[in-house]
Amino acid sequence: MFPPDESGDRPAGSPSTDSSPADDGSPTPDDATDSHEALMRATYRALCEHGYADLTMADIAAEADRSTSLLHYHYDTKEGLLVAFLDYLFDEFGDAMEGSESGDPVERLTTLIDRLLSGPPADGGPFADAPPASDGFHTAMLELRAQAPYVPAYREAITGHDDYLHALTVEILEDGMDAGVFHERNPDVVAATLLAAARGDRVRSLVLGDDSTTDAVRQGIEQFVLADLLVDDAADRFGDETDPADTEDTTTTGSDE
């Protein structure tokens, strides 16, 4: 999460995981990990309740049942703590995607698309013991993303995650092409299109409080991107999710315009 630099020192603002053996009564690495995860869950709950703009270190400390001074010992600023939270979220997303890999490129791609359009599941994941992911939390994350042009640390974390998503999508596409279930297409172009469609719909849903277009965006991805991508046998396996009548209706409507 906070990779050491070449000297082995941790980056400024990151939590210390240095610990001594347990038999002298001092914290162990497992204790440090548990404490860090508890703090990340507390940050999640505080974001759900207060949003990004009104969030303070005191809010997070209260949720974590810790003193504000202790938080400042590990993180100089709210920005530093939220960068750690972003890293934690993105690491968990990567772990979840790796855990869902079936080896089937079609299934992996559809799982990724569903996750991007619908967001994380309301139950399970790193916040299984916290309130379900709410509109307040997702709006707070959108606010945080909006700060990226002005806060280099946010921009670096978010750019790294976006690069990971693009690379993951390209990897799935290339695996499918190698396996003969996807037609040969430019994987960078397909990945950029899929991710832009999913992100655009998520932003619209949050900004307007209206997710009525999500199903239409999913159908559009299936009918105009996946239908072109999948070879016949793979399309037959996937075809149950796409009604040919929907494709015909959409095409007719488009030609009338």
Coordinates of C-alpha atoms in Angstrom, one line a residue:
M1 CA 0.0 0.0 0.0
F2 CA 2.8 2.3 0.9
P3 CA 5.8 0.7 -0.8
P4 CA 9.2 1.6 0.8
D5 CA 11.6 3.7 -1.1
E6 CA 15.1 2.4 -2.1
S7 CA 16.4 3.2 1.4
G8 CA 13.7 1.1 3.0
D9 CA 12.1 4.1 4.7
R10 CA 8.3 4.5 4.6
P11 CA 6.8 7.5 2.8
A12 CA 5.9 10.5 4.9
G13 CA 2.4 10.4 6.3
S14 CA 2.1 6.6 5.9
P15 CA 1.3 4.4 9.0
S16 CA 4.2 2.8 10.7
T17 CA 4.1 -1.0 10.7
D18 CA 7.4 -1.4 12.6
S19 CA 6.9 -3.7 15.6
S20 CA 8.7 -5.9 18.0
P21 CA 8.1 -9.6 18.9
A22 CA 4.9 -10.2 20.9
D23 CA 6.7 -11.8 23.8
D24 CA 7.9 -8.5 25.2
G25 CA 4.3 -7.1 25.1
S26 CA 4.8 -4.8 22.2
P27 CA 2.6 -4.7 19.1
T28 CA 3.1 -7.3 16.4
P29 CA 2.7 -6.8 12.6
D30 CA -0.7 -8.4 12.8
D31 CA -1.7 -5.9 15.5
A32 CA -0.6 -3.0 13.2
T33 CA -2.5 -4.5 10.2
D34 CA -5.7 -4.9 12.3
S35 CA -5.3 -1.3 13.6
H36 CA -4.9 0.0 10.1
E37 CA -7.9 -1.8 8.8
A38 CA -10.0 -0.6 11.7
L39 CA -8.9 3.0 10.9
M40 CA -9.9 2.5 7.2
R41 CA -13.3 1.2 8.3
A42 CA -13.7 4.2 10.5
T43 CA -12.7 6.5 7.7
Y44 CA -15.4 4.8 5.5
R45 CA -18.1 5.3 8.2
A46 CA -17.1 9.0 8.6
L47 CA -17.2 9.6 4.9
C48 CA -20.7 8.0 4.8
E49 CA -21.9 10.3 7.6
H50 CA -20.1 13.6 6.9
G51 CA -19.2 13.6 3.2
Y52 CA -15.8 14.8 1.9
A53 CA -16.1 18.5 2.3
D54 CA -17.2 18.5 6.0
L55 CA -15.0 15.6 7.1
T56 CA -12.4 16.3 9.8
M57 CA -9.8 14.2 11.5
A58 CA -11.8 14.5 14.7
D59 CA -14.8 12.8 12.9
I60 CA -12.6 9.9 11.9
A61 CA -11.0 9.7 15.3
A62 CA -14.4 9.5 16.9
E63 CA -15.4 6.7 14.6
A64 CA -12.2 4.9 15.3
D65 CA -12.5 5.5 19.1
R66 CA -9.1 7.0 19.0
S67 CA -7.7 10.4 19.9
T68 CA -7.2 13.0 17.2
S69 CA -3.6 13.4 18.3
L70 CA -3.0 9.7 17.7
L71 CA -4.3 10.1 14.1
H72 CA -2.0 13.1 13.6
Y73 CA 0.9 11.0 14.9
H74 CA 0.5 8.6 11.9
Y75 CA -1.0 11.1 9.4
D76 CA 0.0 14.7 9.4
T77 CA -3.2 15.8 7.5
K78 CA -6.6 14.7 6.4
E79 CA -5.2 14.6 2.9
G80 CA -2.5 12.0 4.0
L81 CA -5.1 9.8 5.7
L82 CA -7.5 9.9 2.7
V83 CA -4.6 9.0 0.3
A84 CA -4.1 5.9 2.5
F85 CA -7.8 5.2 2.4
L86 CA -7.8 5.5 -1.4
D87 CA -4.9 3.1 -1.6
Y88 CA -6.7 0.7 0.7
L89 CA -9.9 0.8 -1.4
F90 CA -8.0 0.3 -4.6
D91 CA -6.0 -2.6 -3.2
E92 CA -9.3 -4.2 -2.0
F93 CA -10.8 -3.7 -5.5
G94 CA -7.8 -5.4 -7.1
D95 CA -8.0 -8.3 -4.6
A96 CA -11.7 -8.7 -5.2
M97 CA -11.2 -8.8 -9.0
E98 CA -8.3 -11.3 -8.7
G99 CA -10.5 -13.5 -6.4
S100 CA -13.3 -13.5 -8.9
E101 CA -11.1 -14.6 -11.8
S102 CA -12.5 -17.8 -13.3
G103 CA -10.0 -18.1 -16.1
D104 CA -12.9 -17.4 -18.6
P105 CA -12.2 -14.1 -20.3
V106 CA -15.9 -13.6 -21.1
E107 CA -16.9 -14.0 -17.5
R108 CA -14.1 -11.9 -16.2
L109 CA -15.0 -9.1 -18.6
T110 CA -18.7 -9.1 -17.7
T111 CA -17.9 -9.3 -14.0
L112 CA -15.7 -6.2 -14.3
I113 CA -18.3 -4.3 -16.3
D114 CA -21.0 -5.1 -13.7
R115 CA -18.7 -4.0 -10.9
L116 CA -17.9 -0.7 -12.6
L117 CA -21.6 0.1 -13.4
S118 CA -23.1 -1.1 -10.1
G119 CA -20.3 -0.3 -7.7
P120 CA -19.1 -2.6 -4.9
P121 CA -21.6 -5.0 -3.4
A122 CA -23.6 -3.7 -0.5
D123 CA -22.5 -6.7 1.6
G124 CA -19.1 -8.3 1.9
G125 CA -15.7 -6.8 1.1
P126 CA -13.5 -4.9 3.5
F127 CA -16.5 -3.0 5.0
A128 CA -18.8 -6.0 5.7
D129 CA -19.2 -4.9 9.3
A130 CA -19.9 -1.3 8.4
P131 CA -23.0 0.4 7.0
P132 CA -23.8 -0.6 3.3
A133 CA -22.2 1.6 0.7
S134 CA -24.5 4.6 0.5
D135 CA -25.1 7.4 -1.9
G136 CA -23.4 9.6 0.6
F137 CA -20.2 7.6 0.5
H138 CA -20.2 7.4 -3.3
T139 CA -20.9 11.2 -3.5
A140 CA -18.0 11.8 -1.1
M141 CA -15.7 9.7 -3.4
L142 CA -16.9 11.8 -6.3
E143 CA -16.0 14.9 -4.4
L144 CA -12.6 13.5 -3.6
R145 CA -12.0 12.8 -7.3
A146 CA -13.0 16.3 -8.1
Q147 CA -10.1 17.5 -5.9
A148 CA -7.6 15.6 -7.9
P149 CA -6.7 18.5 -10.3
Y150 CA -5.7 20.5 -7.2
V151 CA -4.3 17.9 -4.8
P152 CA -1.3 16.0 -6.4
A153 CA -1.5 13.2 -3.9
Y154 CA -5.1 12.5 -4.8
R155 CA -4.4 12.7 -8.5
E156 CA -1.5 10.3 -8.2
A157 CA -3.6 7.7 -6.3
I158 CA -6.6 8.0 -8.6
T159 CA -4.4 7.9 -11.8
G160 CA -2.7 4.8 -10.5
H161 CA -6.1 3.1 -10.0
D162 CA -7.4 4.2 -13.4
D163 CA -4.2 2.9 -15.0
Y164 CA -4.7 -0.4 -13.2
L165 CA -8.3 -0.7 -14.5
H166 CA -7.2 0.0 -18.0
A167 CA -4.3 -2.5 -17.8
L168 CA -6.7 -5.1 -16.3
T169 CA -9.3 -4.6 -19.0
V170 CA -6.6 -4.9 -21.7
E171 CA -5.2 -8.0 -20.1
I172 CA -8.7 -9.7 -20.1
L173 CA -9.2 -8.6 -23.7
E174 CA -5.9 -10.0 -24.8
D175 CA -6.5 -13.2 -23.0
G176 CA -9.8 -13.6 -24.8
M177 CA -8.2 -12.9 -28.1
D178 CA -5.5 -15.5 -27.4
A179 CA -8.2 -18.0 -26.4
G180 CA -10.2 -17.4 -29.5
V181 CA -13.3 -16.1 -27.8
F182 CA -12.8 -12.4 -28.7
H183 CA -12.2 -11.1 -32.2
E184 CA -8.9 -9.4 -32.8
R185 CA -9.5 -5.7 -31.9
N186 CA -7.4 -2.9 -30.5
P187 CA -7.5 -3.7 -26.8
D188 CA -6.6 -0.2 -25.7
V189 CA -9.5 1.3 -27.7
V190 CA -12.0 -1.3 -26.5
A191 CA -10.8 -0.8 -22.9
A192 CA -11.0 3.0 -23.1
T193 CA -14.5 2.8 -24.5
L194 CA -15.8 0.4 -21.8
L195 CA -14.3 2.3 -18.9
A196 CA -15.4 5.7 -20.2
A197 CA -19.0 4.4 -20.6
A198 CA -19.1 2.9 -17.1
R199 CA -17.5 5.9 -15.5
G200 CA -19.7 8.4 -17.3
D201 CA -22.9 6.6 -16.1
R202 CA -21.6 6.4 -12.5
V203 CA -20.9 10.1 -12.5
R204 CA -24.3 10.9 -14.0
S205 CA -26.1 8.7 -11.4
L206 CA -24.3 10.4 -8.5
V207 CA -24.6 14.0 -9.7
L208 CA -28.3 13.8 -10.7
G209 CA -29.4 11.1 -8.2
D210 CA -30.8 9.1 -11.1
D211 CA -29.6 5.6 -12.1
S212 CA -32.3 5.1 -14.7
T213 CA -29.8 5.0 -17.5
T214 CA -27.6 2.3 -16.0
D215 CA -29.5 -0.6 -17.6
A216 CA -29.5 1.2 -21.0
V217 CA -25.7 1.8 -20.7
R218 CA -25.2 -1.9 -19.9
Q219 CA -27.4 -2.9 -22.9
G220 CA -25.4 -0.5 -25.1
I221 CA -22.1 -2.1 -24.0
E222 CA -23.5 -5.5 -24.7
Q223 CA -25.0 -4.7 -28.1
F224 CA -22.4 -2.4 -29.6
V225 CA -19.1 -3.3 -27.9
L226 CA -19.4 -7.0 -26.8
A227 CA -21.5 -8.1 -29.8
D228 CA -18.6 -6.9 -32.0
L229 CA -16.0 -8.4 -29.8
L230 CA -17.3 -11.9 -29.1
V231 CA -16.9 -14.7 -31.6
D232 CA -19.9 -16.8 -32.5
D233 CA -19.5 -19.5 -29.8
A234 CA -18.8 -17.0 -27.1
A235 CA -21.7 -14.8 -28.2
D236 CA -24.0 -17.8 -28.0
R237 CA -22.9 -18.3 -24.3
F238 CA -23.4 -14.6 -23.6
G239 CA -26.5 -14.2 -25.7
D240 CA -29.1 -14.9 -23.0
E241 CA -28.4 -11.5 -21.5
T242 CA -29.0 -9.6 -24.7
D243 CA -32.5 -9.7 -26.3
P244 CA -32.2 -9.4 -30.1
A245 CA -35.4 -7.4 -30.1
D246 CA -33.7 -4.8 -28.0
T247 CA -30.9 -4.5 -30.6
E248 CA -33.5 -4.2 -33.4
D249 CA -35.4 -1.5 -31.6
T250 CA -32.3 0.5 -30.7
T251 CA -31.0 0.3 -34.3
T252 CA -34.3 1.4 -35.7
T253 CA -34.5 4.4 -33.3
G254 CA -31.0 5.4 -34.2
S255 CA -31.7 5.4 -37.9
D256 CA -34.7 7.6 -37.5
E257 CA -32.6 10.3 -35.9

